mmCIF file of C-alpha atoms and ligand atoms in Angstrom:
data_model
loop_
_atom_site.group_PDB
_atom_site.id
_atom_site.type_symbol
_atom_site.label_atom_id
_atom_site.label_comp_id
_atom_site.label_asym_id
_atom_site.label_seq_id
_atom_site.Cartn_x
_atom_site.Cartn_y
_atom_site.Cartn_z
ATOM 1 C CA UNK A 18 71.134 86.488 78.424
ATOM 2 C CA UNK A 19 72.518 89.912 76.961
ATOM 3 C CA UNK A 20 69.621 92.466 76.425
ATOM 4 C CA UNK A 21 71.493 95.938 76.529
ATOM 5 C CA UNK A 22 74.949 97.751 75.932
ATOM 6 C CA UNK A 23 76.701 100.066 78.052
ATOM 7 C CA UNK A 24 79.655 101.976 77.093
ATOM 8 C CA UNK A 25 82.919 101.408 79.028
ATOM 9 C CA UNK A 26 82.378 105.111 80.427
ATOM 10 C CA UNK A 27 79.601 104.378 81.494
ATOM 11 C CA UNK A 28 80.186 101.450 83.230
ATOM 12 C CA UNK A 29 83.135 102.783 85.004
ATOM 13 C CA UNK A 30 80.994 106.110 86.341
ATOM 14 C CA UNK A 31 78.596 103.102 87.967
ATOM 15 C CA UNK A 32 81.498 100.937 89.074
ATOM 16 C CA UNK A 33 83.339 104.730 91.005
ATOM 17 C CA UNK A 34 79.920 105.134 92.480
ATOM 18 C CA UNK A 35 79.801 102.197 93.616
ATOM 19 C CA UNK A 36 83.251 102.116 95.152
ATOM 20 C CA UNK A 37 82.788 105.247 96.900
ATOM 21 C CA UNK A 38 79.925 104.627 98.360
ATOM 22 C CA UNK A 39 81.706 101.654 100.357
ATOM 23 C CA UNK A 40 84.217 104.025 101.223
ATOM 24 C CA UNK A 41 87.527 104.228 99.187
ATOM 25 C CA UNK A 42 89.032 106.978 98.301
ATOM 26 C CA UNK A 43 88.683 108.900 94.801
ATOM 27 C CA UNK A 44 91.537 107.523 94.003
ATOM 28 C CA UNK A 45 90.934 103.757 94.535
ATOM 29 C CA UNK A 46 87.437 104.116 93.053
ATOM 30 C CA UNK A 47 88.842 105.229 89.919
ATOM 31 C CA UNK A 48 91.069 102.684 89.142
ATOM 32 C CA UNK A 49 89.331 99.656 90.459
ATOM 33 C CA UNK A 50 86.479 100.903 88.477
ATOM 34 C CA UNK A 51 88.665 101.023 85.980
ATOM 35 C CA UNK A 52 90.223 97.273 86.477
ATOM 36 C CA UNK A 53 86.726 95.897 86.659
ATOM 37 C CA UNK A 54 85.240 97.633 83.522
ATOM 38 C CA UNK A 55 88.546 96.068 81.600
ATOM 39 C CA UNK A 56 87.911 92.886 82.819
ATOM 40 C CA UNK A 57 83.728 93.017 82.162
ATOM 41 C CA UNK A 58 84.697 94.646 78.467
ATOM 42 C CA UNK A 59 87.235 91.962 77.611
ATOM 43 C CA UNK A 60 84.536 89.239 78.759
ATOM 44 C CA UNK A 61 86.866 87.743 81.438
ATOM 45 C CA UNK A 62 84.201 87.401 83.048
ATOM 46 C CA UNK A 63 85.337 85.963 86.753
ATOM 47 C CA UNK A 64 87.312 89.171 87.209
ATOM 48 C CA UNK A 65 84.138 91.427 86.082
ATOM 49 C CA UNK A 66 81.044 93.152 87.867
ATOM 50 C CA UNK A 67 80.652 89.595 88.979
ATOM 51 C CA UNK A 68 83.711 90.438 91.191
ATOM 52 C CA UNK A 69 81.729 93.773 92.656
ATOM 53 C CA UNK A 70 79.901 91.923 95.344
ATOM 54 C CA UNK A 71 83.414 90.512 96.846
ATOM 55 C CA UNK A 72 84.778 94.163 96.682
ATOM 56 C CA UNK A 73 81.895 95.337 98.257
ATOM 57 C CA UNK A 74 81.670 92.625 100.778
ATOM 58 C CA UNK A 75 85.560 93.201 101.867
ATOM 59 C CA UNK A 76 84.652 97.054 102.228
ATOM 60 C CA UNK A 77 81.694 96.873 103.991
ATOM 61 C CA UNK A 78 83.106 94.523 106.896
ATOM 62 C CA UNK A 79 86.054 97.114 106.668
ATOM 63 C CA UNK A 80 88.500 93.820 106.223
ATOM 64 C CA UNK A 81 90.034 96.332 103.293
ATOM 65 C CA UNK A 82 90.877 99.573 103.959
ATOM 66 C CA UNK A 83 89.791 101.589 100.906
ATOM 67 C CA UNK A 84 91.091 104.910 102.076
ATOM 68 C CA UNK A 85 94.692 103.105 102.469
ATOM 69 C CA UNK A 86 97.640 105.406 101.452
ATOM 70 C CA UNK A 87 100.297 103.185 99.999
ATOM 71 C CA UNK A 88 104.131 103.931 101.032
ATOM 72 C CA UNK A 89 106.803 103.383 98.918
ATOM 73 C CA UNK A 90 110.682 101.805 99.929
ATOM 74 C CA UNK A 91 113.566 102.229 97.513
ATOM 75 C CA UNK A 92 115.641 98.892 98.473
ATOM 76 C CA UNK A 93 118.063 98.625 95.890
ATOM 77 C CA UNK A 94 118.471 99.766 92.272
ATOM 78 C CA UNK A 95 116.447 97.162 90.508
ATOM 79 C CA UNK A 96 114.227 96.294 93.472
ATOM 80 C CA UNK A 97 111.533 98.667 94.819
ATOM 81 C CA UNK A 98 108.946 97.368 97.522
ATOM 82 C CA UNK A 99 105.146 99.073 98.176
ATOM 83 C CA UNK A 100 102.952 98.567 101.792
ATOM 84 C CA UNK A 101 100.149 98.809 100.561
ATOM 85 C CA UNK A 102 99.008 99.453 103.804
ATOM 86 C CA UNK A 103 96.090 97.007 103.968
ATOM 87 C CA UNK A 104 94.731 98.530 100.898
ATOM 88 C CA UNK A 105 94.092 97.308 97.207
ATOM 89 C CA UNK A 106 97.281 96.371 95.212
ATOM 90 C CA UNK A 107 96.423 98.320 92.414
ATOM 91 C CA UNK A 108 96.892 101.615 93.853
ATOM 92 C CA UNK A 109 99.958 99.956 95.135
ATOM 93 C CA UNK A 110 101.417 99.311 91.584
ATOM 94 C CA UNK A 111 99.886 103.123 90.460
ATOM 95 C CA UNK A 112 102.296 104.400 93.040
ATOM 96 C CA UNK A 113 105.365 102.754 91.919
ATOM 97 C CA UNK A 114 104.144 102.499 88.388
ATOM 98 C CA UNK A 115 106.536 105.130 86.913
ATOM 99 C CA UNK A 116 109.211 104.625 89.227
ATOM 100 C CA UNK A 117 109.741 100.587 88.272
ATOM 101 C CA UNK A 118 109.678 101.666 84.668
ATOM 102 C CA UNK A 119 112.537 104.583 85.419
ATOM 103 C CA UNK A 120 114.837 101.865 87.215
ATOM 104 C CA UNK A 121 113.579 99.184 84.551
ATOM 105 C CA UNK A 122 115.169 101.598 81.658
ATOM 106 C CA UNK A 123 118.304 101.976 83.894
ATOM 107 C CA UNK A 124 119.521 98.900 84.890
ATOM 108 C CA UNK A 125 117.517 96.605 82.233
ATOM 109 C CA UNK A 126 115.486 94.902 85.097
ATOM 110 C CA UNK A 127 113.427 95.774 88.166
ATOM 111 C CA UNK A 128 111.045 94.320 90.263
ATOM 112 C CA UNK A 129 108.405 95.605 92.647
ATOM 113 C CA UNK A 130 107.406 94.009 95.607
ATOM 114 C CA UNK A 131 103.612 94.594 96.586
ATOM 115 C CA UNK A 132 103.006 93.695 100.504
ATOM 116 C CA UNK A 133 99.943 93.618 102.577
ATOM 117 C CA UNK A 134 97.654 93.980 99.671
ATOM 118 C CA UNK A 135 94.572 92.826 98.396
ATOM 119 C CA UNK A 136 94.282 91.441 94.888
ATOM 120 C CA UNK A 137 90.525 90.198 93.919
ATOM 121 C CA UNK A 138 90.930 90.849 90.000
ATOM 122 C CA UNK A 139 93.134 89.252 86.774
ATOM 123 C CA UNK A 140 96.791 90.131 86.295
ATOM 124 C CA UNK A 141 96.495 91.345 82.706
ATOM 125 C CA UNK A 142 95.523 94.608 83.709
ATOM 126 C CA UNK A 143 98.240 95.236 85.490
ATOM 127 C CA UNK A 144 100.722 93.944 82.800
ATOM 128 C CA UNK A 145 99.446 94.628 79.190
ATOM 129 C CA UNK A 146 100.140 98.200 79.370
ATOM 130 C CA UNK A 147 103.790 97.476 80.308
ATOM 131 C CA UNK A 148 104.410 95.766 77.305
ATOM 132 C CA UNK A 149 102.644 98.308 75.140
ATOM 133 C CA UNK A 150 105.576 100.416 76.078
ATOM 134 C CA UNK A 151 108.419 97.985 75.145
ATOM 135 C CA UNK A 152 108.659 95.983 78.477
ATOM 136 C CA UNK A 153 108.487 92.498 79.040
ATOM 137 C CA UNK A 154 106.479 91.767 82.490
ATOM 138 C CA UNK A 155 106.013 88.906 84.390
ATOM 139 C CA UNK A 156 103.605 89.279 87.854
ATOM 140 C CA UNK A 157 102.554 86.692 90.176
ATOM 141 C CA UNK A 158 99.927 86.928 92.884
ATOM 142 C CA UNK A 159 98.917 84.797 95.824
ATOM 143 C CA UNK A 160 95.914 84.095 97.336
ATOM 144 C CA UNK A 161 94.140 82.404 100.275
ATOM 145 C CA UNK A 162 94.806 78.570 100.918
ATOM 146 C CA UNK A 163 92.103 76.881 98.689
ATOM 147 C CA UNK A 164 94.345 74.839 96.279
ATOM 148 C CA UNK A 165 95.639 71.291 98.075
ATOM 149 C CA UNK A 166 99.967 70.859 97.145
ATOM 150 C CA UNK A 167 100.287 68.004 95.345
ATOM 151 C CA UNK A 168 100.788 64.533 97.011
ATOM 152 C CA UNK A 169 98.857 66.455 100.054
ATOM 153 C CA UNK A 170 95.881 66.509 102.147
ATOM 154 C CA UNK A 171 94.977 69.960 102.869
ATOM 155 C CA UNK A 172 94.715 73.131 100.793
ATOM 156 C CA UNK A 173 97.948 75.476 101.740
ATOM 157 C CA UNK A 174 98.288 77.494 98.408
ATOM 158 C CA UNK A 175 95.912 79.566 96.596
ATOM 159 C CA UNK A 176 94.968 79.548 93.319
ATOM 160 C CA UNK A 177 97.806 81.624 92.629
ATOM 161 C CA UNK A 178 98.131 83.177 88.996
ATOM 162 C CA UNK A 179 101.073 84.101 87.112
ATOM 163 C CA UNK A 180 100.748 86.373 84.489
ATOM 164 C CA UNK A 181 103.613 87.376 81.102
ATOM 165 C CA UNK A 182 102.754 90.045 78.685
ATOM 166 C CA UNK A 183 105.646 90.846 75.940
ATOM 167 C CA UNK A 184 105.861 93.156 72.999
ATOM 168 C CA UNK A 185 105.995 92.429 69.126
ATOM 169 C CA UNK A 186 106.014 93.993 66.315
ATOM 170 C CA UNK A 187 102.935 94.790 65.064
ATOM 171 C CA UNK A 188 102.008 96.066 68.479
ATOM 172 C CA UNK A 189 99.474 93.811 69.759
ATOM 173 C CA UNK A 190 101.168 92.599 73.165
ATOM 174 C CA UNK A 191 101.816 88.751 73.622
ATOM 175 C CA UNK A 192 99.834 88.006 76.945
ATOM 176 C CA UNK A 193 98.903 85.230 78.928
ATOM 177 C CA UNK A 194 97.291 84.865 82.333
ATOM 178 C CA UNK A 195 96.100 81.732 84.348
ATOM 179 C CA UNK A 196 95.647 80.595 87.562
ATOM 180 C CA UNK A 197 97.916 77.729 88.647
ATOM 181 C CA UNK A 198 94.853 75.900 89.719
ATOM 182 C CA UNK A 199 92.920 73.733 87.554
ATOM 183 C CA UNK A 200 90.805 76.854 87.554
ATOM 184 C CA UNK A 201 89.862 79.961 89.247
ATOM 185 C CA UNK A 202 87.960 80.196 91.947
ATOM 186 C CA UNK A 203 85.963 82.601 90.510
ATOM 187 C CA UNK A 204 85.087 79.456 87.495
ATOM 188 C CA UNK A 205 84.076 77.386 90.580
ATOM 189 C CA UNK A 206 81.364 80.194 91.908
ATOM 190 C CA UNK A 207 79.926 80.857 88.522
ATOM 191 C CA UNK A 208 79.374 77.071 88.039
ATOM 192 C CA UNK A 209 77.865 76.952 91.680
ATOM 193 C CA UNK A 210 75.507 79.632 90.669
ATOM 194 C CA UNK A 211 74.677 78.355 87.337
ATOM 195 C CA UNK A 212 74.506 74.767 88.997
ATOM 196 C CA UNK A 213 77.431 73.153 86.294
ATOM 197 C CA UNK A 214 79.364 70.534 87.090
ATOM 198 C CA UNK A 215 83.461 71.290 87.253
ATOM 199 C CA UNK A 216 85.478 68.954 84.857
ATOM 200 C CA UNK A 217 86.692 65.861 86.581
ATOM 201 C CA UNK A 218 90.434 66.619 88.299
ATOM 202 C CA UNK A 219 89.578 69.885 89.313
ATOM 203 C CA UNK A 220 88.740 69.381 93.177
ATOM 204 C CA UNK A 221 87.882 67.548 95.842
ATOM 205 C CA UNK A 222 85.777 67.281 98.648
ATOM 206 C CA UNK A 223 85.635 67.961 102.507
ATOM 207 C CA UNK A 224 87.309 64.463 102.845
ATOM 208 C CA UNK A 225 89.323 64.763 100.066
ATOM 209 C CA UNK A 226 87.669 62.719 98.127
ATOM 210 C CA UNK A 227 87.695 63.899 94.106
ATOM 211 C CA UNK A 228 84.227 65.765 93.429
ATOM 212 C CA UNK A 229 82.706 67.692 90.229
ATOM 213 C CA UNK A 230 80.506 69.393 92.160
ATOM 214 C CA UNK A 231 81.252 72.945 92.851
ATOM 215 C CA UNK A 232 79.227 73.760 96.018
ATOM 216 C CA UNK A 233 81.597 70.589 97.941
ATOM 217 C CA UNK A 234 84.338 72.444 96.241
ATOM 218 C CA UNK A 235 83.582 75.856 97.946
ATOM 219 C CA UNK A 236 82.151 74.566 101.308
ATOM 220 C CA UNK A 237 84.808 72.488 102.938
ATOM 221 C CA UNK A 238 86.661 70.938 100.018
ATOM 222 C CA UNK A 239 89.385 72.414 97.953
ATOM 223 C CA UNK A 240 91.153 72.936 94.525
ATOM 224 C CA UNK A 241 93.713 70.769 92.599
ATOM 225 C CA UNK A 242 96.416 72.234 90.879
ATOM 226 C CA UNK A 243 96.770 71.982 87.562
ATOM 227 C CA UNK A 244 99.090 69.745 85.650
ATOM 228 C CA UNK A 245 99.762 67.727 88.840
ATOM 229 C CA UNK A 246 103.177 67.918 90.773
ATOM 230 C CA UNK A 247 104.567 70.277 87.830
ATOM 231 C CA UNK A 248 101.569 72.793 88.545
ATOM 232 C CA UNK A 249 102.050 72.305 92.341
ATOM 233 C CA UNK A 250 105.801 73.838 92.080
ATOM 234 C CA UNK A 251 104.883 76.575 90.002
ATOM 235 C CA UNK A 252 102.576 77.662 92.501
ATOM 236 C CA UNK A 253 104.990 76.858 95.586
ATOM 237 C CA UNK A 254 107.067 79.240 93.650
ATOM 238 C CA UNK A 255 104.459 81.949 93.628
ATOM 239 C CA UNK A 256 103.874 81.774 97.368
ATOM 240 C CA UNK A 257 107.528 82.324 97.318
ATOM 241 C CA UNK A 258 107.730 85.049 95.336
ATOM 242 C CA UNK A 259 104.324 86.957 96.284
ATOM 243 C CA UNK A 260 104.644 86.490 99.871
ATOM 244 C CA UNK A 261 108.288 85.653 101.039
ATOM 245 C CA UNK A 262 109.946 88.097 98.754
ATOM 246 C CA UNK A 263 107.351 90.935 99.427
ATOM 247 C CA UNK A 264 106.869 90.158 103.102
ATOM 248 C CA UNK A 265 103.316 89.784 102.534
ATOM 249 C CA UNK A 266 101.188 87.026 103.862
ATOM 250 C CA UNK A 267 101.346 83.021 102.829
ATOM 251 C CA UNK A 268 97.783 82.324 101.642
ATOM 252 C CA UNK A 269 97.502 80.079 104.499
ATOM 253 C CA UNK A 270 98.556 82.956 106.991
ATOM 254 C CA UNK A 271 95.879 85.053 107.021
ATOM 255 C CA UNK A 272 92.608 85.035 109.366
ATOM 256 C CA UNK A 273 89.546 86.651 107.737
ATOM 257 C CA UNK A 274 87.206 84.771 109.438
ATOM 258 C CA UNK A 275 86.097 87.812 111.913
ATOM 259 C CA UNK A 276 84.726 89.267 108.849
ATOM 260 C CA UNK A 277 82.230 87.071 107.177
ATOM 261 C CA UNK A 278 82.141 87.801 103.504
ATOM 262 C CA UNK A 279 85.753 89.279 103.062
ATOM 263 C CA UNK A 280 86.640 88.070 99.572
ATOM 264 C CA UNK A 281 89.868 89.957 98.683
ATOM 265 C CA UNK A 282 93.083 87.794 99.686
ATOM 266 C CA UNK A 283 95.165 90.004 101.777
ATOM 267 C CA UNK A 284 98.384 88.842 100.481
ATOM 268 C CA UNK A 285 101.518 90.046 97.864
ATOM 269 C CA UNK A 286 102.264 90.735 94.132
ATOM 270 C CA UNK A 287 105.566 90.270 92.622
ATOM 271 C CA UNK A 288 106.143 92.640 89.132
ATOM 272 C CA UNK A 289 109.589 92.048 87.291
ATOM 273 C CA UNK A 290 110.018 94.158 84.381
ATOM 274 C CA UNK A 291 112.821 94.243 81.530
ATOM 275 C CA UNK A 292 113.775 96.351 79.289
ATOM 276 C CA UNK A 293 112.953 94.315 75.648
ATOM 277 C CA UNK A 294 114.866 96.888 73.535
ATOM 278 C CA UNK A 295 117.848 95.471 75.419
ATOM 279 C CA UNK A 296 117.652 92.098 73.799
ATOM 280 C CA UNK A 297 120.645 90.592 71.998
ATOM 281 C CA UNK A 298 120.430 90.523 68.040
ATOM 282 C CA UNK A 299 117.097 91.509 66.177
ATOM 283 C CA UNK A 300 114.282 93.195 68.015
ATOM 284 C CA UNK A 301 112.573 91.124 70.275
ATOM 285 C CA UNK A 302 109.483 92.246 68.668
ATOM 286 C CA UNK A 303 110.537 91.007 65.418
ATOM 287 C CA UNK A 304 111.536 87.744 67.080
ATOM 288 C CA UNK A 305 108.172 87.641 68.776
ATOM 289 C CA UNK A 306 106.875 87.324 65.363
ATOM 290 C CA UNK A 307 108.871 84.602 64.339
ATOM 291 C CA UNK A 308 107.985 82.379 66.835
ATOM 292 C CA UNK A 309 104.350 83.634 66.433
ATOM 293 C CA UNK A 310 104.558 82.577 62.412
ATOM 294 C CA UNK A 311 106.038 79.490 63.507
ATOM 295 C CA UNK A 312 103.006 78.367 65.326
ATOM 296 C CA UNK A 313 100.898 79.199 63.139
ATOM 297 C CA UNK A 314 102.735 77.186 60.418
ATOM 298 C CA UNK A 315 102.350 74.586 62.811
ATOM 299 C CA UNK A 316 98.564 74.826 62.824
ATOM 300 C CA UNK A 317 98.258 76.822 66.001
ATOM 301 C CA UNK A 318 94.793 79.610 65.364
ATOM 302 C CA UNK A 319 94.158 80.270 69.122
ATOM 303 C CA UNK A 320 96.927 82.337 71.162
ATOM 304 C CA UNK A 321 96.676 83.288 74.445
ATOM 305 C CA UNK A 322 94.832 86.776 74.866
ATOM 306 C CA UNK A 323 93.249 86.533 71.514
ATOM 307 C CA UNK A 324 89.718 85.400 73.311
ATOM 308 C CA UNK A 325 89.722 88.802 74.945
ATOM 309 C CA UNK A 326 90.834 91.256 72.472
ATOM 310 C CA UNK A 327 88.220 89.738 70.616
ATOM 311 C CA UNK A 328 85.169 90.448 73.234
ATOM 312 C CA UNK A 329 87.271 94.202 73.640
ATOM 313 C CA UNK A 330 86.795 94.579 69.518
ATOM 314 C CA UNK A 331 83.362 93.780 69.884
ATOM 315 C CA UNK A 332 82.338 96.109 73.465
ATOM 316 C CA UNK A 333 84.638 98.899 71.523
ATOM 317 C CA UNK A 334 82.104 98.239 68.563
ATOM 318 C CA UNK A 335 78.526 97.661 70.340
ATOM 319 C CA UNK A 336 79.027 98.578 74.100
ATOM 320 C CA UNK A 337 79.762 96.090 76.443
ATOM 321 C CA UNK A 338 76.895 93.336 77.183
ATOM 322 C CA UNK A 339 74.989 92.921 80.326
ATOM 323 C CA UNK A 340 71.724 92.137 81.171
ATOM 324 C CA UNK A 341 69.107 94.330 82.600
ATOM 325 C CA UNK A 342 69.297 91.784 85.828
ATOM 326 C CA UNK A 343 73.173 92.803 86.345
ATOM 327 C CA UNK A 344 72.767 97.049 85.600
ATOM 328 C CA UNK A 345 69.984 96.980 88.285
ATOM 329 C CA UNK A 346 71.867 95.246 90.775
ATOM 330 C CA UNK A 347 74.676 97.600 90.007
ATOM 331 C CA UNK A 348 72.155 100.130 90.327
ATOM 332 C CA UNK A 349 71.448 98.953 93.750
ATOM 333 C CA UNK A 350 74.792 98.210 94.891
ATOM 334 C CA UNK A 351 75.290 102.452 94.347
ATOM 335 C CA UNK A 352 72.470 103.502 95.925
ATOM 336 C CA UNK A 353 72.970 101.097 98.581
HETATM 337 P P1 NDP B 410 92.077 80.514 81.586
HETATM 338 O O1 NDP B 410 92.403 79.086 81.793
HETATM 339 O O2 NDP B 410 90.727 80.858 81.104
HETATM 340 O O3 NDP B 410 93.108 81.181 80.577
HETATM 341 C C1 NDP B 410 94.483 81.189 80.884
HETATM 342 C C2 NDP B 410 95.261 81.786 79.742
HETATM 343 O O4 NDP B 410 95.251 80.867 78.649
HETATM 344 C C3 NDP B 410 94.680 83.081 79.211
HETATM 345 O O5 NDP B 410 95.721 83.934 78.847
HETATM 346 C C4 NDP B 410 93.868 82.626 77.991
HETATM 347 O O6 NDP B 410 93.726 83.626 76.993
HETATM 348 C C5 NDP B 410 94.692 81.487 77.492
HETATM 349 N N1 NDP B 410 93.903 80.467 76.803
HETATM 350 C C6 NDP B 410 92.712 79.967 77.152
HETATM 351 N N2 NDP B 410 92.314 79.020 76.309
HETATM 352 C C7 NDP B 410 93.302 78.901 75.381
HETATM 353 C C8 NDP B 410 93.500 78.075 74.231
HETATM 354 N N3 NDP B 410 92.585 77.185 73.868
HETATM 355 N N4 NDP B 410 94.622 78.236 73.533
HETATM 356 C C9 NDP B 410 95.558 79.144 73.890
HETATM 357 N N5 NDP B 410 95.429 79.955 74.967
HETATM 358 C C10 NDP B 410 94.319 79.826 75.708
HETATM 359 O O7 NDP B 410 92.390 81.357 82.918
HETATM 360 P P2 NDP B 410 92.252 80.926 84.434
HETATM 361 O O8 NDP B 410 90.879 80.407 84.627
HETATM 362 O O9 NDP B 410 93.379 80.076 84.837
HETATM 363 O O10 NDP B 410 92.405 82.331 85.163
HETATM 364 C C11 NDP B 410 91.423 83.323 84.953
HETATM 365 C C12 NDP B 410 91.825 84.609 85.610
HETATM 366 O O11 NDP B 410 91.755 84.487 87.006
HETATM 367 C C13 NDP B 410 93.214 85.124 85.312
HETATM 368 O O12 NDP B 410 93.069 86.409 84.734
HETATM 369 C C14 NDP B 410 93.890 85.235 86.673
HETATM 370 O O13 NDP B 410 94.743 86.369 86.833
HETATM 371 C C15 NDP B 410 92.704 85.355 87.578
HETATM 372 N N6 NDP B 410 92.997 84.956 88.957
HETATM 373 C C16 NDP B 410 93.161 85.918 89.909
HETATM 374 C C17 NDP B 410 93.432 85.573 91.207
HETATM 375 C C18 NDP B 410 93.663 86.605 92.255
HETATM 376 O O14 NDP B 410 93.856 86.251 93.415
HETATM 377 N N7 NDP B 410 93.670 87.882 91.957
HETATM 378 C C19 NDP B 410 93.512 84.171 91.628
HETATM 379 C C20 NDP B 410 93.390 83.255 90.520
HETATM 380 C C21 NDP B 410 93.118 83.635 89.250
HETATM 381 P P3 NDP B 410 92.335 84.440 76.821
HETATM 382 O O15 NDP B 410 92.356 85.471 77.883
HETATM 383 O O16 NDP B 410 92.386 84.999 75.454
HETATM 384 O O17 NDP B 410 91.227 83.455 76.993
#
């Protein structure tokens, strides 16, 4: 239950403190800080504070390195790669940030390839600010093996997002952002800790048997992905692309197990970027709009994205909700 407000300021100081006192750099603090007050102000909340104990936990058993300098390559016009260096991805992208949007403008498309990086938050942070500048942006992350391929036994993938943000006209980006999963598995430990059942399809067991119970989901059993074999090549596709491309790790290849509690998924990021203004005939952001109105005429009211830019009206307006229970933990967590 929400009894106070913060303001995002706020929250962020707490979240840098926090950050540096498990040892990253200034730089890191800031903008995971930065990330995680987003996510907590746009009330996605898997990818929140509730994330801060996973960041934390990866820091302290030094499975992370959060003084990490990332390096960037140059390896062809359209196609820059970042080591991360064992470090976060989003310094990674910060790096290479102005550099993919330079190349992006001259050749009409670039990519970045993010290696050896950790990704433990949602992809719209990284992309809606690209397409608040014009571009169109697709990124796709993987993660560590908790999602069973369809027609298998075993969980190889993870629950690999893929993310799309887009200009229009009137300025407020077209985004979406989902987990190719039947859900996160961020979902599955808030139901675990608020002892809710997952909906039926969503996992299975140690034996892989189906289950609705998240707790046989996280201890032994695995994820489904969604939409059945169609889901399962989509996020075949993002192993691909986050790990192959990149040369970072398959979410099956790496071993955290020498440091119990690690929860960031040292893996890769793919960002490809284009240049919208290049698009043939009317603005794309005027054709964004049509095929917005169009759905709408066809009784559409909910669009991807619109859930949080609501919640970010309302934290913009009031402060951003937490309980008492959550700021002292923080509280903790910085003085820890
Ligand atoms: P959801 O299923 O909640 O939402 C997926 C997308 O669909 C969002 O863009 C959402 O918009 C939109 N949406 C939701 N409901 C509707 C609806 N009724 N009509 C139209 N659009 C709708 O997300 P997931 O649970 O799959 O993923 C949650 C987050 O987890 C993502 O941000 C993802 O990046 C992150 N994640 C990160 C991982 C990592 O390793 N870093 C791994 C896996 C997931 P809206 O935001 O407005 O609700």
């Amino acid at each position: 239950m929400t009894d106070l407000r913060v303001s995002f300021a706020e929250l962020v100081t707490l979240l840098e403190t926090i950050f540096l006192r498990f040892g990253t750099s200034e730089q890191t603090a800031s903008i995971l800080a930065d990330n995680c007050a987003r996510c907590e102000r746009d009330g996605a909340k898997s990818h929140g504070i509730f994330r801060m104990q996973g960041y934390t936990d990866s820091l302290a058993t030094r499975w992370v390195d959060g003084m990490a300098i990332p390096t960037i390559e140059d390896a062809a016009a359209g196609f820059l790669r970042v080591d991360a260096r064992n470090g976060f991805a989003q310094p990674a992208l910060a790096l290479a940030r102005e550099a993919l949007i330079d190349r992006t403008r001259t050749n009409g498309i670039a990519l970045l390839a993010i290696r050896n990086s950790h990704h433990l938050s949602a992809l719209w942070p990284d992309l809606e600010p690209f397409a608040e500048q014009g571009f169109i942006a697709l990124s796709t992350v993987n993660s560590f093996a908790c999602t069973v391929p369809h027609g298998g036994h075993s969980a190889v993938f993870g629950t690999n997002p893929v993310a799309f943000a887009a200009p229009t006209q009137t300025g407020t980006p077209i985004v979406f952002d989902m987990a190719t999963s039947s859900m996160a598995n961020g979902d599955v430990q808030i139901a675990a800790r608020n002892g809710q059942a997952l909906p039926p399809g969503s996992g299975v067991d140690t034996n892989g048997n189906p289950t609705i119970d998240p707790n046989e989901v996280l201890n032994g059993g695995a994820l489904l992905p969604f939409g059945g074999h169609k889901g399962s090549s989509i996020s075949m596709m993002i192993e691909l692309m986050s790990a192959a491309l990149t040369g970072g790790h398959y979410s099956f290849e790496f071993d955290w197990s020498g440091h119990p509690g690690a929860a960031t998924p040292y893996t890769g990021q793919l960002i490809i970027l284009i240049n919208a203004a290049l698009a043939g005939g009317a603005p794309f952001g005027v054709r964004a709009e049509t095929l917005i109105d169009q759905m709408q005429s066809a009784g559409v009211s909910r669009f991807p994205g619109q859930h949080r830019f609501a919640n970010r009206k309302s934290s913009d307006d009031l402060g951003i909700a937490l309980t008492t229970q959550e700021l002292n933990w923080l509280e903790t967590l910085a003085t820890r």
